[in-house]
Short mmCIF file of C-alpha atoms and ligand atoms in Angstrom, two decimals:
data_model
loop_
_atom_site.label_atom_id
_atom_site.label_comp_id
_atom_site.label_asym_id
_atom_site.label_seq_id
_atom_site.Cartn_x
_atom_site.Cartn_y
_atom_site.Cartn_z
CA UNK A 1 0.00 0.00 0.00
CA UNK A 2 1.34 3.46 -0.88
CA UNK A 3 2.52 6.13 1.60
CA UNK A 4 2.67 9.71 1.31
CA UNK A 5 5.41 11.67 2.98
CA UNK A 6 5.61 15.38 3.84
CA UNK A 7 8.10 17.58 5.29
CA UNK A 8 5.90 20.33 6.58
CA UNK A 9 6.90 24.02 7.45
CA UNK A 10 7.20 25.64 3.92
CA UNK A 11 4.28 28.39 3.07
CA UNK A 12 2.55 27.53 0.27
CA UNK A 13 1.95 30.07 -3.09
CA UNK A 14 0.93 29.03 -6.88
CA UNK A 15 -2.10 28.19 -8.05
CA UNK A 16 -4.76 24.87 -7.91
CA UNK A 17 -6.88 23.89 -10.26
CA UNK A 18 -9.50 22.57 -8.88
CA UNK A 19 -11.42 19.21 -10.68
CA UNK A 20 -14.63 18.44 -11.26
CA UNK A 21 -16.71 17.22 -8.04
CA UNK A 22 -16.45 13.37 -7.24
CA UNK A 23 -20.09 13.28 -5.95
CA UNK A 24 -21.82 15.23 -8.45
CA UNK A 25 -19.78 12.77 -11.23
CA UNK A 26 -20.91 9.32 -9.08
CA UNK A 27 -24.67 10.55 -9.30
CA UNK A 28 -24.61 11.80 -12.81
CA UNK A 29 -22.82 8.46 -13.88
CA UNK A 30 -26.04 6.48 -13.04
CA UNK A 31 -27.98 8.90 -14.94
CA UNK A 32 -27.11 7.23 -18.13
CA UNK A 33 -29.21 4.09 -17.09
CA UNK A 34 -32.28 6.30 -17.82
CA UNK A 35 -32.02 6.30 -21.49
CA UNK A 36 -30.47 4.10 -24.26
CA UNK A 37 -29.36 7.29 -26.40
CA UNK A 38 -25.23 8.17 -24.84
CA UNK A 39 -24.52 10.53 -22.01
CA UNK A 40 -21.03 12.40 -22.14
CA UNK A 41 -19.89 13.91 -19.12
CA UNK A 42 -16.91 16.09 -19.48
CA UNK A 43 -14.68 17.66 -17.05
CA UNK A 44 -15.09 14.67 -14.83
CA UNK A 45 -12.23 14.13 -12.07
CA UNK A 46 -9.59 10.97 -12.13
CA UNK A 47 -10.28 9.29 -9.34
CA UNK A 48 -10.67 5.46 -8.12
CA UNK A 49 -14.22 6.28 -6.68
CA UNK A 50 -14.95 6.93 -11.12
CA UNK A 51 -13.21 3.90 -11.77
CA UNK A 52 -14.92 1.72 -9.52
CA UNK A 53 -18.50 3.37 -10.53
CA UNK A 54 -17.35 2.58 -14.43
CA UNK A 55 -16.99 -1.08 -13.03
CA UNK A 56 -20.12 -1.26 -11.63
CA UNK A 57 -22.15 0.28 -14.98
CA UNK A 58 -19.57 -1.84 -17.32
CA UNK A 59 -21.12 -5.15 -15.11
CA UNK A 60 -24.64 -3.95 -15.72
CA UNK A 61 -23.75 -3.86 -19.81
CA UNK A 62 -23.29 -0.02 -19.88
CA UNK A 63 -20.50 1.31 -22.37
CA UNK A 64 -18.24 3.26 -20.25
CA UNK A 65 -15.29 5.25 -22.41
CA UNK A 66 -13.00 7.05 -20.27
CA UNK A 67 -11.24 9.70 -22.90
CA UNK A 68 -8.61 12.29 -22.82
CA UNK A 69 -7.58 10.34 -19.75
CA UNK A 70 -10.35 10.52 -17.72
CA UNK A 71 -11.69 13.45 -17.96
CA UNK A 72 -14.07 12.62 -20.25
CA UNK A 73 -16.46 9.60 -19.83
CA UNK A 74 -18.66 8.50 -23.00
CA UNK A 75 -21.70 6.25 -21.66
CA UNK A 76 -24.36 4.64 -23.38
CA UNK A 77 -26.91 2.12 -21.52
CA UNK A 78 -28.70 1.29 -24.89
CA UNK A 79 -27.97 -2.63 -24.34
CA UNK A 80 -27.90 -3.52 -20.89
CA UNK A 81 -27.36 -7.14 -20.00
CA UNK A 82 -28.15 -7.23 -16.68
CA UNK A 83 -30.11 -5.84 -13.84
CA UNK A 84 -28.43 -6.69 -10.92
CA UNK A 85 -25.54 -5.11 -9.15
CA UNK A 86 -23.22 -7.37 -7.49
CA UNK A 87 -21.99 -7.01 -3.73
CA UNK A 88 -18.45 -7.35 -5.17
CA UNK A 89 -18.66 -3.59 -6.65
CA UNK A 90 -20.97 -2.14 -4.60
CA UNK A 91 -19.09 -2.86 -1.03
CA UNK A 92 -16.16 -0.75 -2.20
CA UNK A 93 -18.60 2.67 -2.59
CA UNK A 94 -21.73 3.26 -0.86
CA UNK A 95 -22.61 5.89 -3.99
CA UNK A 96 -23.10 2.59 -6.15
CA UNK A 97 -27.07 2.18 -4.73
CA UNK A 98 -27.48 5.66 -7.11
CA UNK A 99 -27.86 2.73 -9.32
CA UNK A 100 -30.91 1.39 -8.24
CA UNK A 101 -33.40 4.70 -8.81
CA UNK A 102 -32.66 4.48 -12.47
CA UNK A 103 -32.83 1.02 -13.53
CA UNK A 104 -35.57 0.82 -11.72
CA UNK A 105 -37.56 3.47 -13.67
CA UNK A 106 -36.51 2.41 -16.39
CA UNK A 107 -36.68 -1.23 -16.94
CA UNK A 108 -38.92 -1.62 -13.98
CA UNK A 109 -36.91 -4.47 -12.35
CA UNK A 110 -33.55 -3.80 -10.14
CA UNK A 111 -31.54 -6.31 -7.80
CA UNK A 112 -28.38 -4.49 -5.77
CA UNK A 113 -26.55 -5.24 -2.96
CA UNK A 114 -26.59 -3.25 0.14
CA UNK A 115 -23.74 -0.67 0.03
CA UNK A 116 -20.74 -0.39 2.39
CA UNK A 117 -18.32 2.66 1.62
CA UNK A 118 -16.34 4.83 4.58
CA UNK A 119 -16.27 4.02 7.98
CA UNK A 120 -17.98 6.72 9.53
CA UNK A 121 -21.01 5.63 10.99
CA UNK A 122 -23.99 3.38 10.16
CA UNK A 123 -25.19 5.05 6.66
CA UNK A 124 -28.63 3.37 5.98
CA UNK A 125 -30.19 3.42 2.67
CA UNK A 126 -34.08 3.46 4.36
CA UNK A 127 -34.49 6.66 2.87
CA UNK A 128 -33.86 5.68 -0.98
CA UNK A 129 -35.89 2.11 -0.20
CA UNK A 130 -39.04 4.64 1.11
CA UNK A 131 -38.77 7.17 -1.27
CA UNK A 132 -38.87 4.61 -3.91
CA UNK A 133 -41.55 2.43 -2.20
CA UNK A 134 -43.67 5.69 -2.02
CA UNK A 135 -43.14 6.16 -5.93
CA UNK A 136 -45.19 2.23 -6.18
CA UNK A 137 -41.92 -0.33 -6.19
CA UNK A 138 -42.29 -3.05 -4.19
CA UNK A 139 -38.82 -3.80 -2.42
CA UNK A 140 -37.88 -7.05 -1.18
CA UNK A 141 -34.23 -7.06 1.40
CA UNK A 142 -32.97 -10.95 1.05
CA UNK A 143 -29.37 -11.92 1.59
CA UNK A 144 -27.96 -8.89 1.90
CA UNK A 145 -29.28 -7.50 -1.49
CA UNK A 146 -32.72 -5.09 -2.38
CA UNK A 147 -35.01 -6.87 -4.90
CA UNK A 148 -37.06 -4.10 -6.28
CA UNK A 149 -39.46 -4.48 -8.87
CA UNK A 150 -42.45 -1.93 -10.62
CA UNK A 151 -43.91 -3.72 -13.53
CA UNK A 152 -45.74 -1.34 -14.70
CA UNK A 153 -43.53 1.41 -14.17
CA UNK A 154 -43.21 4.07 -11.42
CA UNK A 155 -45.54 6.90 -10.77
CA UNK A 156 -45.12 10.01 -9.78
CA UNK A 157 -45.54 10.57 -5.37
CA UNK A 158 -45.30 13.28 -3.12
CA UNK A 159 -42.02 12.15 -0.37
CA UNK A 160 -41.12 14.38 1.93
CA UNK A 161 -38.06 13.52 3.50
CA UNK A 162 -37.79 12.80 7.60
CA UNK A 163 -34.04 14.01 7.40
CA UNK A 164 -31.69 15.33 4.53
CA UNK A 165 -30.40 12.63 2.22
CA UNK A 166 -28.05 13.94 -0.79
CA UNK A 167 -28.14 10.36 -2.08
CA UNK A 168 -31.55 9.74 -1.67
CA UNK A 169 -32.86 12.76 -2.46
CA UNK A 170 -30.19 11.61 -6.31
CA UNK A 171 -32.41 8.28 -5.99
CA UNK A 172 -35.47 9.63 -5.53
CA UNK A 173 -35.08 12.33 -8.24
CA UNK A 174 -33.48 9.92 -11.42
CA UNK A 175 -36.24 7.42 -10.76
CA UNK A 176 -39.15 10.56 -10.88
CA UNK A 177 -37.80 11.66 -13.68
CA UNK A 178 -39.46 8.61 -15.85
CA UNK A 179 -42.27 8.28 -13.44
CA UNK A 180 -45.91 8.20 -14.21
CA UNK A 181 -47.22 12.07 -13.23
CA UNK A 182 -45.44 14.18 -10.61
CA UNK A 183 -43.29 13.94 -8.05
CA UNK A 184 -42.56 16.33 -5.37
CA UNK A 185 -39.58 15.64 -2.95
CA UNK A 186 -39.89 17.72 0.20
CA UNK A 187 -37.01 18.49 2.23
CA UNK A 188 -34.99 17.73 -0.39
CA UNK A 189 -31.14 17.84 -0.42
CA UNK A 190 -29.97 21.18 -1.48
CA UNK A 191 -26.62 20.51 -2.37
CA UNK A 192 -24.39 21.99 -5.64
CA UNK A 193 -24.38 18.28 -6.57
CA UNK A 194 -27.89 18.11 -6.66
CA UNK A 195 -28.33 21.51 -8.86
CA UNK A 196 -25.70 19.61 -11.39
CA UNK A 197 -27.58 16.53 -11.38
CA UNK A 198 -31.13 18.22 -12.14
CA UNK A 199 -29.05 20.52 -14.74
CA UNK A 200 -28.06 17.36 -16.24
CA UNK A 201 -31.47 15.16 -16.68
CA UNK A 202 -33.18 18.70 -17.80
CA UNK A 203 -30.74 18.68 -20.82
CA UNK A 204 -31.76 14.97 -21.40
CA UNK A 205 -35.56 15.91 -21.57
CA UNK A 206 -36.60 15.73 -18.01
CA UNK A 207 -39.03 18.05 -16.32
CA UNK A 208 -37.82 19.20 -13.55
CA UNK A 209 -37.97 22.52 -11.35
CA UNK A 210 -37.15 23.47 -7.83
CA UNK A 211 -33.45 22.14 -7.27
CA UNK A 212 -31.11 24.27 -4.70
CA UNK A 213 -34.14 24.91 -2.43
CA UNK A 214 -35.78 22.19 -0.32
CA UNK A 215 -38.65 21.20 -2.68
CA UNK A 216 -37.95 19.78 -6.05
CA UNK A 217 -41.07 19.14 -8.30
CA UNK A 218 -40.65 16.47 -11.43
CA UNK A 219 -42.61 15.81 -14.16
CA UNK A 220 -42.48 12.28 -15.25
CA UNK A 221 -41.72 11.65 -18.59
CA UNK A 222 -41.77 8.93 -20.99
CA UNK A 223 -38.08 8.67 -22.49
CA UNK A 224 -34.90 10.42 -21.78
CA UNK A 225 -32.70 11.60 -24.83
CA UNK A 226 -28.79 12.01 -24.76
CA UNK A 227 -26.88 14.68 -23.39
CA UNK A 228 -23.07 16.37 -23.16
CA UNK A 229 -22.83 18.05 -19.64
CA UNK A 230 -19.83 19.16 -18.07
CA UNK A 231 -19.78 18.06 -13.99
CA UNK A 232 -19.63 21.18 -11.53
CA UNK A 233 -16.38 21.94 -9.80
CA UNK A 234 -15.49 20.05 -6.90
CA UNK A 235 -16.43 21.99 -3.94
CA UNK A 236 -14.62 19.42 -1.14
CA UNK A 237 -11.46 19.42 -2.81
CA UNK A 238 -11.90 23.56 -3.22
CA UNK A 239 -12.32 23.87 0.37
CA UNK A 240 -9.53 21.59 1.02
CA UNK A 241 -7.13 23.52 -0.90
CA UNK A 242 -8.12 26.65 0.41
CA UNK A 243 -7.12 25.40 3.64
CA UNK A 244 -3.37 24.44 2.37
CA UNK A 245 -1.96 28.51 2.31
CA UNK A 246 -4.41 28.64 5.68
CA UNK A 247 -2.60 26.39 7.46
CA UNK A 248 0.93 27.25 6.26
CA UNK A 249 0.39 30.55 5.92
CA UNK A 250 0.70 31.63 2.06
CA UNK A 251 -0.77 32.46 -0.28
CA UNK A 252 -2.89 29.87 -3.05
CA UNK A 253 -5.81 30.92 -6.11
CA UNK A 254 -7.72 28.16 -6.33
CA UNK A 255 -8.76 28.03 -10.41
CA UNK A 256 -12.19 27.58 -10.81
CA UNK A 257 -12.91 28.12 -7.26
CA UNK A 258 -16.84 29.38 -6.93
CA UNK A 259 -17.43 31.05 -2.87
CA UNK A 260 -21.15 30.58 -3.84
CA UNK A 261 -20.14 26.49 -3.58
CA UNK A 262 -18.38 27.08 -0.27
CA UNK A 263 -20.21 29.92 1.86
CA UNK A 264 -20.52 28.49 5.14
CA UNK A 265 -17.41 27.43 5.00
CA UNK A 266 -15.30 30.63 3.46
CA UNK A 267 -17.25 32.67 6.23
CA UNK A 268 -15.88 30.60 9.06
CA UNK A 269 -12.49 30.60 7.28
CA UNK A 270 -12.84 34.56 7.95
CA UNK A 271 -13.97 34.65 11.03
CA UNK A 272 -10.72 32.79 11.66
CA UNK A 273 -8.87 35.36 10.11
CA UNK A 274 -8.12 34.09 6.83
CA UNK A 275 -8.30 36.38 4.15
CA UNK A 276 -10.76 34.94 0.83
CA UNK A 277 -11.04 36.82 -2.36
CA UNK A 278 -12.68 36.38 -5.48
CA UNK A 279 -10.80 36.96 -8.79
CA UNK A 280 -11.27 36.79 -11.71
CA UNK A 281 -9.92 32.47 -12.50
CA UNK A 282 -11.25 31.63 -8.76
CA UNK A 283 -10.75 31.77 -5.04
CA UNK A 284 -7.71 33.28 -3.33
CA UNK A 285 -6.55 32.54 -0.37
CA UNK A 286 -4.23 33.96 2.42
CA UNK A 287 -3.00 34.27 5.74
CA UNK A 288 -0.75 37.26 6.47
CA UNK A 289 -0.41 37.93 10.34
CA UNK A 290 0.43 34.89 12.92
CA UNK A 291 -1.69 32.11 14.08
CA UNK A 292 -5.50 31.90 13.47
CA UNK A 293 -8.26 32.52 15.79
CA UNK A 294 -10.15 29.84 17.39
CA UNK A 295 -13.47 29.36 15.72
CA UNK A 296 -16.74 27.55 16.49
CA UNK A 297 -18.13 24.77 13.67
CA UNK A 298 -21.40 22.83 13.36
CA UNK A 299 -21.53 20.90 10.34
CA UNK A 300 -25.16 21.01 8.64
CA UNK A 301 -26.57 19.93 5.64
CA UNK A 302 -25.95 23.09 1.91
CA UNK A 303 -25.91 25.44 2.68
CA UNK A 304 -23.95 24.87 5.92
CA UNK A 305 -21.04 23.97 6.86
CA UNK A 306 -19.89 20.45 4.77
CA UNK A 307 -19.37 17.60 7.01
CA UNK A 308 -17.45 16.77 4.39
CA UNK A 309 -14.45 19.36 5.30
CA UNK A 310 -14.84 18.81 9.00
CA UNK A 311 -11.74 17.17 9.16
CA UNK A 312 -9.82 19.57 7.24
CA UNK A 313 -10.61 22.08 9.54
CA UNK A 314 -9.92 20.48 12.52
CA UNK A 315 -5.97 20.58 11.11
CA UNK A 316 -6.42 23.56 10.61
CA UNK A 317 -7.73 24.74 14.45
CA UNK A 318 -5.22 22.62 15.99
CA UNK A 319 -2.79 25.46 15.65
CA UNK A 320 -5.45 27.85 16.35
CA UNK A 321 -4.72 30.88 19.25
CA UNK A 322 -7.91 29.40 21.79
CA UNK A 323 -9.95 26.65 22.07
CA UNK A 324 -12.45 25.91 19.00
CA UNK A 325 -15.46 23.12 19.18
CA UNK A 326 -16.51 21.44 16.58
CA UNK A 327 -19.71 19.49 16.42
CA UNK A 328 -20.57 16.83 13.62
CA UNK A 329 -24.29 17.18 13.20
CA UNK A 330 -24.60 14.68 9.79
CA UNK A 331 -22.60 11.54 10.85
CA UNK A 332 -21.76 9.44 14.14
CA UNK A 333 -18.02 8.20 14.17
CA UNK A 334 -16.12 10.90 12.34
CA UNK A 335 -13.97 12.11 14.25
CA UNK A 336 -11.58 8.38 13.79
CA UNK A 337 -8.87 11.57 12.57
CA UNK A 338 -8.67 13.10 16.37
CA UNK A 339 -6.07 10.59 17.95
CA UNK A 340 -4.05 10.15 14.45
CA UNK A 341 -3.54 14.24 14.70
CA UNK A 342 -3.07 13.80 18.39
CA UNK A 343 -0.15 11.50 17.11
CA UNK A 344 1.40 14.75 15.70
CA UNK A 345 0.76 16.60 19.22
CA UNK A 346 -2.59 17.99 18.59
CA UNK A 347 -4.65 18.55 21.77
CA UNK A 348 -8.23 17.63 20.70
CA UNK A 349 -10.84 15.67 23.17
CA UNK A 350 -14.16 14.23 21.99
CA UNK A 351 -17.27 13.70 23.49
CA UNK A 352 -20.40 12.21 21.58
CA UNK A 353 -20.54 14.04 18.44
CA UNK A 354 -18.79 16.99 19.59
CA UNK A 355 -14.40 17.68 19.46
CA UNK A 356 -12.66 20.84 21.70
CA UNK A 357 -9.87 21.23 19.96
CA UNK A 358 -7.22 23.71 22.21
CA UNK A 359 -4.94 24.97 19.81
CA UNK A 360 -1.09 24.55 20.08
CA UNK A 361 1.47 26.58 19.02
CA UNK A 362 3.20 23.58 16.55
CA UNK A 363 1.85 20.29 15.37
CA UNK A 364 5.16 17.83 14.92
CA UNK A 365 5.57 15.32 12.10
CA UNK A 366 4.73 11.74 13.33
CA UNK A 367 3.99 8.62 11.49
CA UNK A 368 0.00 8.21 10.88
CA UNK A 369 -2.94 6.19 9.47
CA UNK A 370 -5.88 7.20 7.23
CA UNK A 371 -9.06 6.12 8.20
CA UNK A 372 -10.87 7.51 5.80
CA UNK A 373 -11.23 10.22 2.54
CA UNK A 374 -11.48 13.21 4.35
CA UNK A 375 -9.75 11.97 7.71
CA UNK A 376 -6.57 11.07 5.26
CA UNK A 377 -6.14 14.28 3.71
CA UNK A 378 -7.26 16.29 6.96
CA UNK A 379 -3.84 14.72 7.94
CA UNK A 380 -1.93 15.79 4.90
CA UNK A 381 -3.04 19.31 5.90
CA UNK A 382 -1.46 19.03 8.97
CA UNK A 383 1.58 17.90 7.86
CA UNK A 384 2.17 20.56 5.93
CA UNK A 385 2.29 22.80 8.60
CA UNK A 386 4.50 20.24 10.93
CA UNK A 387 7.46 20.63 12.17
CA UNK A 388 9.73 17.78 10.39
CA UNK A 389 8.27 14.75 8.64
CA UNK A 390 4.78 12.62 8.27
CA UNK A 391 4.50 9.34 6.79
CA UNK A 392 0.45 9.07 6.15
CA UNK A 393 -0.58 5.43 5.40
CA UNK A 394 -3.25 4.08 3.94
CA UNK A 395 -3.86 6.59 1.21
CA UNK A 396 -6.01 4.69 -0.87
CA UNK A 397 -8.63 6.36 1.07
CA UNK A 398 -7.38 9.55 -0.17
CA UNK A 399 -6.65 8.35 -3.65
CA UNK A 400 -10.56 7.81 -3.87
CA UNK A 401 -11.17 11.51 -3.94
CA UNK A 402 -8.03 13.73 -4.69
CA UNK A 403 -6.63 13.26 -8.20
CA UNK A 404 -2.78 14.25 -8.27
CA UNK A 405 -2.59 15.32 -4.60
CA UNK A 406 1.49 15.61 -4.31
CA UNK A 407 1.53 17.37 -7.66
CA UNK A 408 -0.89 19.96 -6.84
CA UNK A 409 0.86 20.59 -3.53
CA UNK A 410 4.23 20.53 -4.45
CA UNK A 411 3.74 22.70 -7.77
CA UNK A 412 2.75 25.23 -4.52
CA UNK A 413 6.37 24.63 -3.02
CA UNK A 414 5.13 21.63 -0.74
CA UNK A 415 7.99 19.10 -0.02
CA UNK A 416 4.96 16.04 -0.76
CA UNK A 417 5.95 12.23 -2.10
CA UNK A 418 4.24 9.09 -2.66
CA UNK A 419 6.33 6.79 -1.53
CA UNK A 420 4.86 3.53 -3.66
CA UNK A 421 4.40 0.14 -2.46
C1 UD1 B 501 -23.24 12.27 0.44
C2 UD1 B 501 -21.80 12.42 0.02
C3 UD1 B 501 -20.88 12.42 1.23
C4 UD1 B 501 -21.33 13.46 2.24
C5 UD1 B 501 -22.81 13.31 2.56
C6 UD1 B 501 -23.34 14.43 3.45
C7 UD1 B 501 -21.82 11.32 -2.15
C8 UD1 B 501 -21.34 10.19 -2.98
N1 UD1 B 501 -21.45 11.32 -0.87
O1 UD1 B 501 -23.34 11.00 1.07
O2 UD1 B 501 -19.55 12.70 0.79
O3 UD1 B 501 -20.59 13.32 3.44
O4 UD1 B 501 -23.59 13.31 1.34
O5 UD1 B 501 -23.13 15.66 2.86
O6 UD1 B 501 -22.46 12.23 -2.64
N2 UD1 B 501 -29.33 8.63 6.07
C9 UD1 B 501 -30.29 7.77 6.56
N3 UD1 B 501 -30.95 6.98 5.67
C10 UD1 B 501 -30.70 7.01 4.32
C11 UD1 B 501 -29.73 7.88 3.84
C12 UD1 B 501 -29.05 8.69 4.73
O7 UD1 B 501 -30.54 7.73 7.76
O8 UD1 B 501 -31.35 6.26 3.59
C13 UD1 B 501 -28.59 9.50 7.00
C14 UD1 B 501 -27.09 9.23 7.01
O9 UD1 B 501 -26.76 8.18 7.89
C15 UD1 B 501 -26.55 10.56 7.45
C16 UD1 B 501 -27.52 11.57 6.83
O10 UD1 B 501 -28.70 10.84 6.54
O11 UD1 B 501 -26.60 10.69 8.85
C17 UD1 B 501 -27.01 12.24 5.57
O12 UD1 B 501 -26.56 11.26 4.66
P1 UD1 B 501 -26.66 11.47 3.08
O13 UD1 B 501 -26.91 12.90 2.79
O14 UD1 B 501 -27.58 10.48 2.52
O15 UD1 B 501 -25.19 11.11 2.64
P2 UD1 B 501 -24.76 10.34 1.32
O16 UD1 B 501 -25.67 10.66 0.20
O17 UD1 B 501 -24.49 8.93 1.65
#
């Protein structure tokens, strides 16, 4: 298994591009099981989380093409061989039940295997089994797969949503979108993600209106055409590189970088005293005078703060001036990053879903273990800013969702290297 290592201590100043986003490209990917004319998606990022999705549609019968090496992926679904997704795939990424939504509108039959995916708490699927249950599929759980079948087709249902589900909310929207009549999803997921993925079906004929705010209204229709749609920049990897000149102090534009995508969390990067402009190619970012202020998170579902850069933040306020709490509000079980940044002298306690992190003056290079995507890169972060050098293992997590990592960092003067297996 591969290693990265990183000498921390050097500010860091260039530029990032930033790729497209790894969750809006796993639920568009799906979206070509909803018609048998080809879906392109362009700008879509290199990462194994892609590849393993490609697996998964290839097994199904899909044509997956991955050009210009990668970042372009030609799909068609027009001769699908089978309908059943195989525990094999799916284990590896939870995202693989977006699969289910669309086959089942479509060829109104669908067997797939419970997901697993990170280890950060228990991750149900109850809400894409009800939302499609409410839409007139009947759902049979045997042997650790979901037998779902709807004859004669879906139709259309109102669903309101007990809690915020991106992925259901993906589900729930892919399978309306061929449904008998309309749909209306209440309480809806409004993330970017979900704004690309409506953006992408409306350019393949669906009817949709209503996605960014919390009710999304779809219009069933009877066939879905082919599309070319390019994915929406990857907000998660945005935010993490804005946190790279944060935490070294330096100075980074992130290319392509939107602060619409990231407002909760550019706000709170102010408050901390982090300076975030707007230009005209992106975000930049900058810290001029001494250590950071403590700040306060609570991670919530767009627009608020991403549980998905929790952990990226917490490197950050471990060298904070004060003592900064940060409570995970979406998932149990992710704070597994605490005692590997503790490793590196950190001083962060937990209690239920809540860390106090008391900020130290220097974290110190020490050899540590990813957990998981966001945990392994949150330690990166902090190694930049070390004193000395960090071995991370385990970075297949982190190869997952960060294409290039160590070139990106060290074209910003980062001393970053994959040390391979
Ligand atoms: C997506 C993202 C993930 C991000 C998360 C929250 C993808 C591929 N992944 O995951 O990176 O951290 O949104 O922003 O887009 N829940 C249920 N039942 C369900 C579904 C979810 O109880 O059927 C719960 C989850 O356990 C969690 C909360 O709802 O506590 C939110 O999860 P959800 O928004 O569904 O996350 P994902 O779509 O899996």
């Amino acid at each position: 298994m591969d290693q990265i290592a990183v000498t921390g201590g050097t500010p860091l100043r260039g530029e990032i591009p930033i790729a497209g986003a790894k969750n809006a490209c796993l639920a568009l990917m799906p979206a070509t099981l909803l018609t048998d004319e080809p879906l392109t998606l362009m700008n879509a990022p290199r990462l194994s989380d892609i590849r393993t999705m490609t697996t998964l549609l290839q097994s199904l019968g899909a044509e997956v093409t991955a050009l210009q090496g990668g970042k372009v992926l030609a799909m068609s679904s027009h001769d699908l061989t089978s309908l059943r997704a195989d525990y094999d795939i799916v284990r590896k990424m939870r995202a693989s039940i977006l699969v289910l939504g669309p086959m089942l509108a479509r060829h109104g039959r669908a067997v797939v295997s419970l997901p697993g995916g990170c280890a950060i708490g228990a991750r149900p699927v109850d809400l894409h089994l009800m939302a499609l249950e409410a839409m007139g599929a009947t759902l049979d759980l045997r042997e650790g797969y979901v037998h779902a079948k709807a004859p004669n087709g879906l139709k259309g249902a109102r669903i309101a949503f007990p809690t915020v589900s991106v992925g259901a909310t993906e589900n729930a929207l892919m399978a309306a979108t061929l449904a008998r009549g309309t749909t209306v999803l209440a309480n809806a997921a409004r993330e970017p993600e979900i704004v690309d993925l409506a953006r992408c079906l409306r350019a393949m004929g669906a009817r949709i209106a209503g996605e960014g705010t919390g009710t999304i209204e779809v219009e069933g229709v009877a066939a879905l055409c082919g599309a070319t749609h390019a994915v929406v920049i990857d907000r998660i990897e945005l935010g993490t590189y804005m946190l790279a000149p944060a935490i070294t102090g330096g100075e980074v534009e992130c290319l392509g970088g939107r602060r619409d995508l990231v407002g909760a969390f550019a706000d709170k990067l102010e408050e901390a005293g982090i300076a975030v402009e707007e230009t005209p190619r992106g975000l930049k970012v900058s810290r001029r005078n001494g250590r950071v202020a403590a700040v306060d998170v609570v991670t919530e579902p767009f627009p608020g703060f991403p549980t998905d850069l929790q952990a990226q933040m917490m490197a950050l306020l471990c060298t904070a001036d004060g003592v900064s709490r940060l409570e995970e509000r979406i998932f149990e079980n992710r704070f597994m990053h605490a005692p590997e940044l503790g490793r590196m002298g950190a001083r962060i306690s937990v209690q239920g879903g809540t860390a106090t992190v008391t900020g130290v003056e220097r974290l110190r290079g020490a050899p540590v273990m990813a957990t998981d995507l966001r945990a392994s890169v949150s330690l990166i972060l902090a190694a930049l800013a070390a004193e000395g050098e960090t071995v991370v293992s385990r970075v297949y997590h982190l190869d997952r969702g960060y294409e290039r990592v160590e070139e990106k960092l060290s074209a910003c003067g980062a001393r970053i290297e994959r040390i391979a297996a």
